Amino acid sequence: MALNIKPLSDRVLIEPVAVETQTASGLFIPDTAKEKPQKGTVVAVGNGTNDHTMTVKIGDTVLYGKYAGTELKLEGKDYLIMREDDILAII
């Protein structure tokens, strides 16, 4: 199912990876103790600007800052939209 959203200028739409719900030893992690993910998959990319050509492309796995971007919910899934400058690395 394709998303019907197109980020503007140098913005990128990212689907964060699922948060771990259980430790390696089998303990369940409560919601209040879970870390916010800092890794995700690029779902949509803007066209860039005259001064900034886009480096990331759809399907790239990226690392971003812990508090980067704006959270939004589309079609029942959580996403982040952020400027490409907030992305730290492509892995």
PDB file of N, CA and C in Angstrom:
ATOM      1  N   MET A   1       0.842  -1.169   0.000  1.00  0.00           N
ATOM      2  CA  MET A   1       0.000   0.000   0.000  1.00  0.00           C
ATOM      3  C   MET A   1       0.895   1.243   0.000  1.00  0.00           C
ATOM      4  N   ALA A   2       0.738   2.091  -0.985  1.00  0.00           N
ATOM      5  CA  ALA A   2       1.538   3.298  -1.107  1.00  0.00           C
ATOM      6  C   ALA A   2       0.914   4.432  -0.304  1.00  0.00           C
ATOM      7  N   LEU A   3       1.766   5.221   0.320  1.00  0.00           N
ATOM      8  CA  LEU A   3       1.295   6.377   1.063  1.00  0.00           C
ATOM      9  C   LEU A   3       1.001   7.509   0.099  1.00  0.00           C
ATOM     10  N   ASN A   4      -0.027   8.258   0.402  1.00  0.00           N
ATOM     11  CA  ASN A   4      -0.401   9.380  -0.437  1.00  0.00           C
ATOM     12  C   ASN A   4       0.109  10.665   0.215  1.00  0.00           C
ATOM     13  N   ILE A   5       1.440  10.751   0.367  1.00  0.00           N
ATOM     14  CA  ILE A   5       2.050  11.928   0.972  1.00  0.00           C
ATOM     15  C   ILE A   5       3.372  12.203   0.264  1.00  0.00           C
ATOM     16  N   LYS A   6       3.643  13.471   0.017  1.00  0.00           N
ATOM     17  CA  LYS A   6       4.891  13.879  -0.635  1.00  0.00           C
ATOM     18  C   LYS A   6       5.498  15.003   0.197  1.00  0.00           C
ATOM     19  N   PRO A   7       6.623  14.742   0.890  1.00  0.00           N
ATOM     20  CA  PRO A   7       7.268  15.801   1.660  1.00  0.00           C
ATOM     21  C   PRO A   7       7.713  16.948   0.748  1.00  0.00           C
ATOM     22  N   LEU A   8       7.691  18.160   1.279  1.00  0.00           N
ATOM     23  CA  LEU A   8       8.104  19.332   0.520  1.00  0.00           C
ATOM     24  C   LEU A   8       9.571  19.665   0.752  1.00  0.00           C
ATOM     25  N   SER A   9      10.169  20.319  -0.186  1.00  0.00           N
ATOM     26  CA  SER A   9      11.565  20.777  -0.219  1.00  0.00           C
ATOM     27  C   SER A   9      12.531  19.720   0.313  1.00  0.00           C
ATOM     28  N   ASP A  10      13.254  19.978   1.407  1.00  0.00           N
ATOM     29  CA  ASP A  10      14.295  19.037   1.867  1.00  0.00           C
ATOM     30  C   ASP A  10      13.818  18.160   3.024  1.00  0.00           C
ATOM     31  N   ARG A  11      12.532  17.883   3.064  1.00  0.00           N
ATOM     32  CA  ARG A  11      11.997  17.036   4.139  1.00  0.00           C
ATOM     33  C   ARG A  11      11.909  15.572   3.714  1.00  0.00           C
ATOM     34  N   VAL A  12      11.951  14.691   4.716  1.00  0.00           N
ATOM     35  CA  VAL A  12      11.962  13.249   4.504  1.00  0.00           C
ATOM     36  C   VAL A  12      10.949  12.619   5.459  1.00  0.00           C
ATOM     37  N   LEU A  13      10.199  11.629   4.981  1.00  0.00           N
ATOM     38  CA  LEU A  13       9.264  10.870   5.814  1.00  0.00           C
ATOM     39  C   LEU A  13       9.918   9.546   6.169  1.00  0.00           C
ATOM     40  N   ILE A  14       9.999   9.252   7.472  1.00  0.00           N
ATOM     41  CA  ILE A  14      10.702   8.057   7.958  1.00  0.00           C
ATOM     42  C   ILE A  14       9.757   7.205   8.784  1.00  0.00           C
ATOM     43  N   GLU A  15       9.815   5.892   8.561  1.00  0.00           N
ATOM     44  CA  GLU A  15       9.092   4.938   9.396  1.00  0.00           C
ATOM     45  C   GLU A  15      10.088   4.377  10.411  1.00  0.00           C
ATOM     46  N   PRO A  16       9.943   4.716  11.706  1.00  0.00           N
ATOM     47  CA  PRO A  16      10.881   4.218  12.713  1.00  0.00           C
ATOM     48  C   PRO A  16      10.808   2.695  12.832  1.00  0.00           C
ATOM     49  N   VAL A  17      11.930   2.081  13.203  1.00  0.00           N
ATOM     50  CA  VAL A  17      11.936   0.638  13.428  1.00  0.00           C
ATOM     51  C   VAL A  17      11.114   0.334  14.673  1.00  0.00           C
ATOM     52  N   ALA A  18      10.626  -0.882  14.780  1.00  0.00           N
ATOM     53  CA  ALA A  18       9.830  -1.294  15.937  1.00  0.00           C
ATOM     54  C   ALA A  18      10.692  -1.276  17.190  1.00  0.00           C
ATOM     55  N   VAL A  19      10.116  -0.839  18.286  1.00  0.00           N
ATOM     56  CA  VAL A  19      10.816  -0.769  19.567  1.00  0.00           C
ATOM     57  C   VAL A  19      10.846  -2.155  20.191  1.00  0.00           C
ATOM     58  N   GLU A  20      11.978  -2.498  20.794  1.00  0.00           N
ATOM     59  CA  GLU A  20      12.112  -3.785  21.481  1.00  0.00           C
ATOM     60  C   GLU A  20      11.113  -3.848  22.626  1.00  0.00           C
ATOM     61  N   THR A  21      10.381  -4.948  22.725  1.00  0.00           N
ATOM     62  CA  THR A  21       9.408  -5.111  23.803  1.00  0.00           C
ATOM     63  C   THR A  21       9.863  -6.121  24.846  1.00  0.00           C
ATOM     64  N   GLN A  22      10.970  -6.811  24.557  1.00  0.00           N
ATOM     65  CA  GLN A  22      11.456  -7.849  25.463  1.00  0.00           C
ATOM     66  C   GLN A  22      12.981  -7.854  25.441  1.00  0.00           C
ATOM     67  N   THR A  23      13.595  -8.072  26.595  1.00  0.00           N
ATOM     68  CA  THR A  23      15.047  -8.135  26.674  1.00  0.00           C
ATOM     69  C   THR A  23      15.532  -9.501  26.189  1.00  0.00           C
ATOM     70  N   ALA A  24      16.832  -9.631  26.008  1.00  0.00           N
ATOM     71  CA  ALA A  24      17.412 -10.897  25.566  1.00  0.00           C
ATOM     72  C   ALA A  24      17.165 -12.010  26.579  1.00  0.00           C
ATOM     73  N   SER A  25      17.043 -11.647  27.848  1.00  0.00           N
ATOM     74  CA  SER A  25      16.807 -12.668  28.879  1.00  0.00           C
ATOM     75  C   SER A  25      15.331 -13.005  29.055  1.00  0.00           C
ATOM     76  N   GLY A  26      14.436 -12.309  28.299  1.00  0.00           N
ATOM     77  CA  GLY A  26      13.025 -12.646  28.336  1.00  0.00           C
ATOM     78  C   GLY A  26      12.142 -11.723  29.151  1.00  0.00           C
ATOM     79  N   LEU A  27      12.723 -10.685  29.744  1.00  0.00           N
ATOM     80  CA  LEU A  27      11.916  -9.738  30.518  1.00  0.00           C
ATOM     81  C   LEU A  27      11.191  -8.776  29.585  1.00  0.00           C
ATOM     82  N   PHE A  28       9.931  -8.478  29.901  1.00  0.00           N
ATOM     83  CA  PHE A  28       9.165  -7.527  29.096  1.00  0.00           C
ATOM     84  C   PHE A  28       9.453  -6.109  29.569  1.00  0.00           C
ATOM     85  N   ILE A  29       9.630  -5.201  28.610  1.00  0.00           N
ATOM     86  CA  ILE A  29       9.942  -3.808  28.912  1.00  0.00           C
ATOM     87  C   ILE A  29       8.637  -3.014  28.927  1.00  0.00           C
ATOM     88  N   PRO A  30       8.324  -2.321  30.027  1.00  0.00           N
ATOM     89  CA  PRO A  30       7.094  -1.515  30.055  1.00  0.00           C
ATOM     90  C   PRO A  30       7.215  -0.297  29.133  1.00  0.00           C
ATOM     91  N   ASP A  31       6.079   0.231  28.690  1.00  0.00           N
ATOM     92  CA  ASP A  31       6.069   1.364  27.770  1.00  0.00           C
ATOM     93  C   ASP A  31       6.828   2.567  28.312  1.00  0.00           C
ATOM     94  N   THR A  32       6.785   2.786  29.611  1.00  0.00           N
ATOM     95  CA  THR A  32       7.441   3.952  30.198  1.00  0.00           C
ATOM     96  C   THR A  32       8.961   3.838  30.190  1.00  0.00           C
ATOM     97  N   ALA A  33       9.503   2.648  30.025  1.00  0.00           N
ATOM     98  CA  ALA A  33      10.952   2.443  30.052  1.00  0.00           C
ATOM     99  C   ALA A  33      11.555   2.253  28.665  1.00  0.00           C
ATOM    100  N   LYS A  34      10.726   2.241  27.628  1.00  0.00           N
ATOM    101  CA  LYS A  34      11.239   1.996  26.279  1.00  0.00           C
ATOM    102  C   LYS A  34      11.981   3.214  25.749  1.00  0.00           C
ATOM    103  N   GLU A  35      13.081   2.955  25.058  1.00  0.00           N
ATOM    104  CA  GLU A  35      13.849   4.010  24.409  1.00  0.00           C
ATOM    105  C   GLU A  35      13.183   4.401  23.097  1.00  0.00           C
ATOM    106  N   LYS A  36      13.231   5.674  22.773  1.00  0.00           N
ATOM    107  CA  LYS A  36      12.702   6.149  21.496  1.00  0.00           C
ATOM    108  C   LYS A  36      13.661   5.685  20.399  1.00  0.00           C
ATOM    109  N   PRO A  37      13.145   5.081  19.309  1.00  0.00           N
ATOM    110  CA  PRO A  37      14.050   4.594  18.266  1.00  0.00           C
ATOM    111  C   PRO A  37      14.793   5.737  17.588  1.00  0.00           C
ATOM    112  N   GLN A  38      16.021   5.444  17.149  1.00  0.00           N
ATOM    113  CA  GLN A  38      16.835   6.428  16.442  1.00  0.00           C
ATOM    114  C   GLN A  38      17.237   5.893  15.067  1.00  0.00           C
ATOM    115  N   LYS A  39      16.509   4.896  14.594  1.00  0.00           N
ATOM    116  CA  LYS A  39      16.800   4.249  13.326  1.00  0.00           C
ATOM    117  C   LYS A  39      15.477   4.033  12.611  1.00  0.00           C
ATOM    118  N   GLY A  40      15.472   4.205  11.297  1.00  0.00           N
ATOM    119  CA  GLY A  40      14.248   4.015  10.549  1.00  0.00           C
ATOM    120  C   GLY A  40      14.500   3.874   9.065  1.00  0.00           C
ATOM    121  N   THR A  41      13.417   3.657   8.319  1.00  0.00           N
ATOM    122  CA  THR A  41      13.475   3.482   6.873  1.00  0.00           C
ATOM    123  C   THR A  41      12.816   4.674   6.205  1.00  0.00           C
ATOM    124  N   VAL A  42      13.480   5.210   5.183  1.00  0.00           N
ATOM    125  CA  VAL A  42      12.939   6.353   4.434  1.00  0.00           C
ATOM    126  C   VAL A  42      11.778   5.863   3.577  1.00  0.00           C
ATOM    127  N   VAL A  43      10.616   6.512   3.716  1.00  0.00           N
ATOM    128  CA  VAL A  43       9.400   6.123   3.012  1.00  0.00           C
ATOM    129  C   VAL A  43       9.086   7.095   1.870  1.00  0.00           C
ATOM    130  N   ALA A  44       9.398   8.377   2.058  1.00  0.00           N
ATOM    131  CA  ALA A  44       9.146   9.388   1.031  1.00  0.00           C
ATOM    132  C   ALA A  44      10.186  10.490   1.171  1.00  0.00           C
ATOM    133  N   VAL A  45      10.545  11.104   0.041  1.00  0.00           N
ATOM    134  CA  VAL A  45      11.584  12.128   0.004  1.00  0.00           C
ATOM    135  C   VAL A  45      11.080  13.320  -0.798  1.00  0.00           C
ATOM    136  N   GLY A  46      11.372  14.534  -0.301  1.00  0.00           N
ATOM    137  CA  GLY A  46      11.034  15.751  -1.033  1.00  0.00           C
ATOM    138  C   GLY A  46      11.974  15.948  -2.222  1.00  0.00           C
ATOM    139  N   ASN A  47      11.721  16.986  -3.003  1.00  0.00           N
ATOM    140  CA  ASN A  47      12.524  17.265  -4.196  1.00  0.00           C
ATOM    141  C   ASN A  47      13.822  18.005  -3.908  1.00  0.00           C
ATOM    142  N   GLY A  48      13.998  18.501  -2.698  1.00  0.00           N
ATOM    143  CA  GLY A  48      15.174  19.296  -2.373  1.00  0.00           C
ATOM    144  C   GLY A  48      14.913  20.764  -2.688  1.00  0.00           C
ATOM    145  N   THR A  49      15.950  21.583  -2.561  1.00  0.00           N
ATOM    146  CA  THR A  49      15.855  23.003  -2.869  1.00  0.00           C
ATOM    147  C   THR A  49      16.954  23.356  -3.855  1.00  0.00           C
ATOM    148  N   ASN A  50      16.985  24.612  -4.284  1.00  0.00           N
ATOM    149  CA  ASN A  50      18.046  25.052  -5.201  1.00  0.00           C
ATOM    150  C   ASN A  50      19.422  24.921  -4.564  1.00  0.00           C
ATOM    151  N   ASP A  51      19.498  25.100  -3.250  1.00  0.00           N
ATOM    152  CA  ASP A  51      20.775  25.035  -2.538  1.00  0.00           C
ATOM    153  C   ASP A  51      21.079  23.659  -1.960  1.00  0.00           C
ATOM    154  N   HIS A  52      20.100  22.756  -1.989  1.00  0.00           N
ATOM    155  CA  HIS A  52      20.274  21.462  -1.311  1.00  0.00           C
ATOM    156  C   HIS A  52      19.704  20.338  -2.166  1.00  0.00           C
ATOM    157  N   THR A  53      20.580  19.493  -2.706  1.00  0.00           N
ATOM    158  CA  THR A  53      20.109  18.305  -3.430  1.00  0.00           C
ATOM    159  C   THR A  53      19.997  17.161  -2.431  1.00  0.00           C
ATOM    160  N   MET A  54      18.999  16.332  -2.616  1.00  0.00           N
ATOM    161  CA  MET A  54      18.718  15.257  -1.662  1.00  0.00           C
ATOM    162  C   MET A  54      19.720  14.111  -1.811  1.00  0.00           C
ATOM    163  N   THR A  55      20.186  13.616  -0.678  1.00  0.00           N
ATOM    164  CA  THR A  55      21.151  12.519  -0.637  1.00  0.00           C
ATOM    165  C   THR A  55      20.454  11.187  -0.395  1.00  0.00           C
ATOM    166  N   VAL A  56      19.461  11.173   0.504  1.00  0.00           N
ATOM    167  CA  VAL A  56      18.769   9.924   0.823  1.00  0.00           C
ATOM    168  C   VAL A  56      17.729   9.607  -0.240  1.00  0.00           C
ATOM    169  N   LYS A  57      17.388   8.333  -0.337  1.00  0.00           N
ATOM    170  CA  LYS A  57      16.353   7.903  -1.281  1.00  0.00           C
ATOM    171  C   LYS A  57      15.425   6.920  -0.575  1.00  0.00           C
ATOM    172  N   ILE A  58      14.293   6.670  -1.166  1.00  0.00           N
ATOM    173  CA  ILE A  58      13.304   5.766  -0.591  1.00  0.00           C
ATOM    174  C   ILE A  58      13.932   4.384  -0.399  1.00  0.00           C
ATOM    175  N   GLY A  59      13.719   3.806   0.788  1.00  0.00           N
ATOM    176  CA  GLY A  59      14.254   2.485   1.096  1.00  0.00           C
ATOM    177  C   GLY A  59      15.538   2.518   1.905  1.00  0.00           C
ATOM    178  N   ASP A  60      16.200   3.678   1.998  1.00  0.00           N
ATOM    179  CA  ASP A  60      17.425   3.776   2.797  1.00  0.00           C
ATOM    180  C   ASP A  60      17.101   3.596   4.275  1.00  0.00           C
ATOM    181  N   THR A  61      17.996   2.922   5.005  1.00  0.00           N
ATOM    182  CA  THR A  61      17.898   2.832   6.458  1.00  0.00           C
ATOM    183  C   THR A  61      18.803   3.914   7.016  1.00  0.00           C
ATOM    184  N   VAL A  62      18.266   4.755   7.896  1.00  0.00           N
ATOM    185  CA  VAL A  62      19.000   5.921   8.379  1.00  0.00           C
ATOM    186  C   VAL A  62      19.009   5.982   9.900  1.00  0.00           C
ATOM    187  N   LEU A  63      20.001   6.712  10.424  1.00  0.00           N
ATOM    188  CA  LEU A  63      20.081   7.042  11.845  1.00  0.00           C
ATOM    189  C   LEU A  63      19.790   8.525  11.982  1.00  0.00           C
ATOM    190  N   TYR A  64      19.036   8.897  13.009  1.00  0.00           N
ATOM    191  CA  TYR A  64      18.693  10.289  13.226  1.00  0.00           C
ATOM    192  C   TYR A  64      18.751  10.593  14.716  1.00  0.00           C
ATOM    193  N   GLY A  65      18.752  11.861  15.056  1.00  0.00           N
ATOM    194  CA  GLY A  65      18.824  12.282  16.449  1.00  0.00           C
ATOM    195  C   GLY A  65      17.615  11.841  17.255  1.00  0.00           C
ATOM    196  N   LYS A  66      17.808  11.671  18.550  1.00  0.00           N
ATOM    197  CA  LYS A  66      16.753  11.169  19.426  1.00  0.00           C
ATOM    198  C   LYS A  66      15.502  12.043  19.412  1.00  0.00           C
ATOM    199  N   TYR A  67      15.671  13.348  19.303  1.00  0.00           N
ATOM    200  CA  TYR A  67      14.535  14.262  19.352  1.00  0.00           C
ATOM    201  C   TYR A  67      14.281  14.935  18.002  1.00  0.00           C
ATOM    202  N   ALA A  68      14.798  14.363  16.925  1.00  0.00           N
ATOM    203  CA  ALA A  68      14.639  14.940  15.589  1.00  0.00           C
ATOM    204  C   ALA A  68      13.245  14.674  15.040  1.00  0.00           C
ATOM    205  N   GLY A  69      12.768  15.593  14.232  1.00  0.00           N
ATOM    206  CA  GLY A  69      11.538  15.386  13.491  1.00  0.00           C
ATOM    207  C   GLY A  69      10.256  15.614  14.270  1.00  0.00           C
ATOM    208  N   THR A  70       9.173  15.515  13.533  1.00  0.00           N
ATOM    209  CA  THR A  70       7.828  15.663  14.079  1.00  0.00           C
ATOM    210  C   THR A  70       7.089  14.351  13.895  1.00  0.00           C
ATOM    211  N   GLU A  71       6.513  13.840  14.973  1.00  0.00           N
ATOM    212  CA  GLU A  71       5.790  12.572  14.907  1.00  0.00           C
ATOM    213  C   GLU A  71       4.418  12.787  14.280  1.00  0.00           C
ATOM    214  N   LEU A  72       3.992  11.849  13.445  1.00  0.00           N
ATOM    215  CA  LEU A  72       2.651  11.874  12.891  1.00  0.00           C
ATOM    216  C   LEU A  72       2.178  10.461  12.646  1.00  0.00           C
ATOM    217  N   LYS A  73       0.861  10.304  12.571  1.00  0.00           N
ATOM    218  CA  LYS A  73       0.264   8.995  12.365  1.00  0.00           C
ATOM    219  C   LYS A  73      -0.515   9.042  11.059  1.00  0.00           C
ATOM    220  N   LEU A  74      -0.181   8.132  10.139  1.00  0.00           N
ATOM    221  CA  LEU A  74      -0.853   8.035   8.845  1.00  0.00           C
ATOM    222  C   LEU A  74      -1.304   6.608   8.641  1.00  0.00           C
ATOM    223  N   GLU A  75      -2.568   6.441   8.308  1.00  0.00           N
ATOM    224  CA  GLU A  75      -3.128   5.122   8.014  1.00  0.00           C
ATOM    225  C   GLU A  75      -2.804   4.110   9.114  1.00  0.00           C
ATOM    226  N   GLY A  76      -2.847   4.562  10.380  1.00  0.00           N
ATOM    227  CA  GLY A  76      -2.638   3.678  11.518  1.00  0.00           C
ATOM    228  C   GLY A  76      -1.193   3.373  11.860  1.00  0.00           C
ATOM    229  N   LYS A  77      -0.224   3.967  11.168  1.00  0.00           N
ATOM    230  CA  LYS A  77       1.195   3.726  11.450  1.00  0.00           C
ATOM    231  C   LYS A  77       1.845   5.022  11.905  1.00  0.00           C
ATOM    232  N   ASP A  78       2.895   4.889  12.708  1.00  0.00           N
ATOM    233  CA  ASP A  78       3.645   6.051  13.186  1.00  0.00           C
ATOM    234  C   ASP A  78       4.777   6.372  12.227  1.00  0.00           C
ATOM    235  N   TYR A  79       4.972   7.662  11.968  1.00  0.00           N
ATOM    236  CA  TYR A  79       6.040   8.143  11.095  1.00  0.00           C
ATOM    237  C   TYR A  79       6.673   9.371  11.709  1.00  0.00           C
ATOM    238  N   LEU A  80       7.839   9.729  11.192  1.00  0.00           N
ATOM    239  CA  LEU A  80       8.507  10.980  11.538  1.00  0.00           C
ATOM    240  C   LEU A  80       8.750  11.748  10.252  1.00  0.00           C
ATOM    241  N   ILE A  81       8.530  13.063  10.291  1.00  0.00           N
ATOM    242  CA  ILE A  81       8.899  13.891   9.151  1.00  0.00           C
ATOM    243  C   ILE A  81       9.942  14.869   9.649  1.00  0.00           C
ATOM    244  N   MET A  82      11.060  14.959   8.924  1.00  0.00           N
ATOM    245  CA  MET A  82      12.174  15.801   9.360  1.00  0.00           C
ATOM    246  C   MET A  82      12.944  16.323   8.161  1.00  0.00           C
ATOM    247  N   ARG A  83      13.760  17.321   8.396  1.00  0.00           N
ATOM    248  CA  ARG A  83      14.653  17.824   7.352  1.00  0.00           C
ATOM    249  C   ARG A  83      15.782  16.811   7.159  1.00  0.00           C
ATOM    250  N   GLU A  84      16.289  16.757   5.936  1.00  0.00           N
ATOM    251  CA  GLU A  84      17.378  15.816   5.666  1.00  0.00           C
ATOM    252  C   GLU A  84      18.599  16.132   6.532  1.00  0.00           C
ATOM    253  N   ASP A  85      18.793  17.388   6.910  1.00  0.00           N
ATOM    254  CA  ASP A  85      19.925  17.769   7.763  1.00  0.00           C
ATOM    255  C   ASP A  85      19.869  17.115   9.136  1.00  0.00           C
ATOM    256  N   ASP A  86      18.680  16.680   9.588  1.00  0.00           N
ATOM    257  CA  ASP A  86      18.538  16.021  10.886  1.00  0.00           C
ATOM    258  C   ASP A  86      18.956  14.552  10.848  1.00  0.00           C
ATOM    259  N   ILE A  87      19.165  14.007   9.638  1.00  0.00           N
ATOM    260  CA  ILE A  87      19.615  12.625   9.490  1.00  0.00           C
ATOM    261  C   ILE A  87      21.123  12.592   9.689  1.00  0.00           C
ATOM    262  N   LEU A  88      21.576  11.690  10.552  1.00  0.00           N
ATOM    263  CA  LEU A  88      22.994  11.616  10.895  1.00  0.00           C
ATOM    264  C   LEU A  88      23.789  10.709   9.961  1.00  0.00           C
ATOM    265  N   ALA A  89      23.170   9.599   9.509  1.00  0.00           N
ATOM    266  CA  ALA A  89      23.912   8.643   8.687  1.00  0.00           C
ATOM    267  C   ALA A  89      22.959   7.724   7.931  1.00  0.00           C
ATOM    268  N   ILE A  90      23.443   7.215   6.812  1.00  0.00           N
ATOM    269  CA  ILE A  90      22.744   6.163   6.067  1.00  0.00           C
ATOM    270  C   ILE A  90      23.491   4.873   6.363  1.00  0.00           C
ATOM    271  N   ILE A  91      22.749   3.824   6.775  1.00  0.00           N
ATOM    272  CA  ILE A  91      23.423   2.557   7.087  1.00  0.00           C
ATOM    273  C   ILE A  91      22.929   1.448   6.169  1.00  0.00           C
TER     274      ILE A  91
END
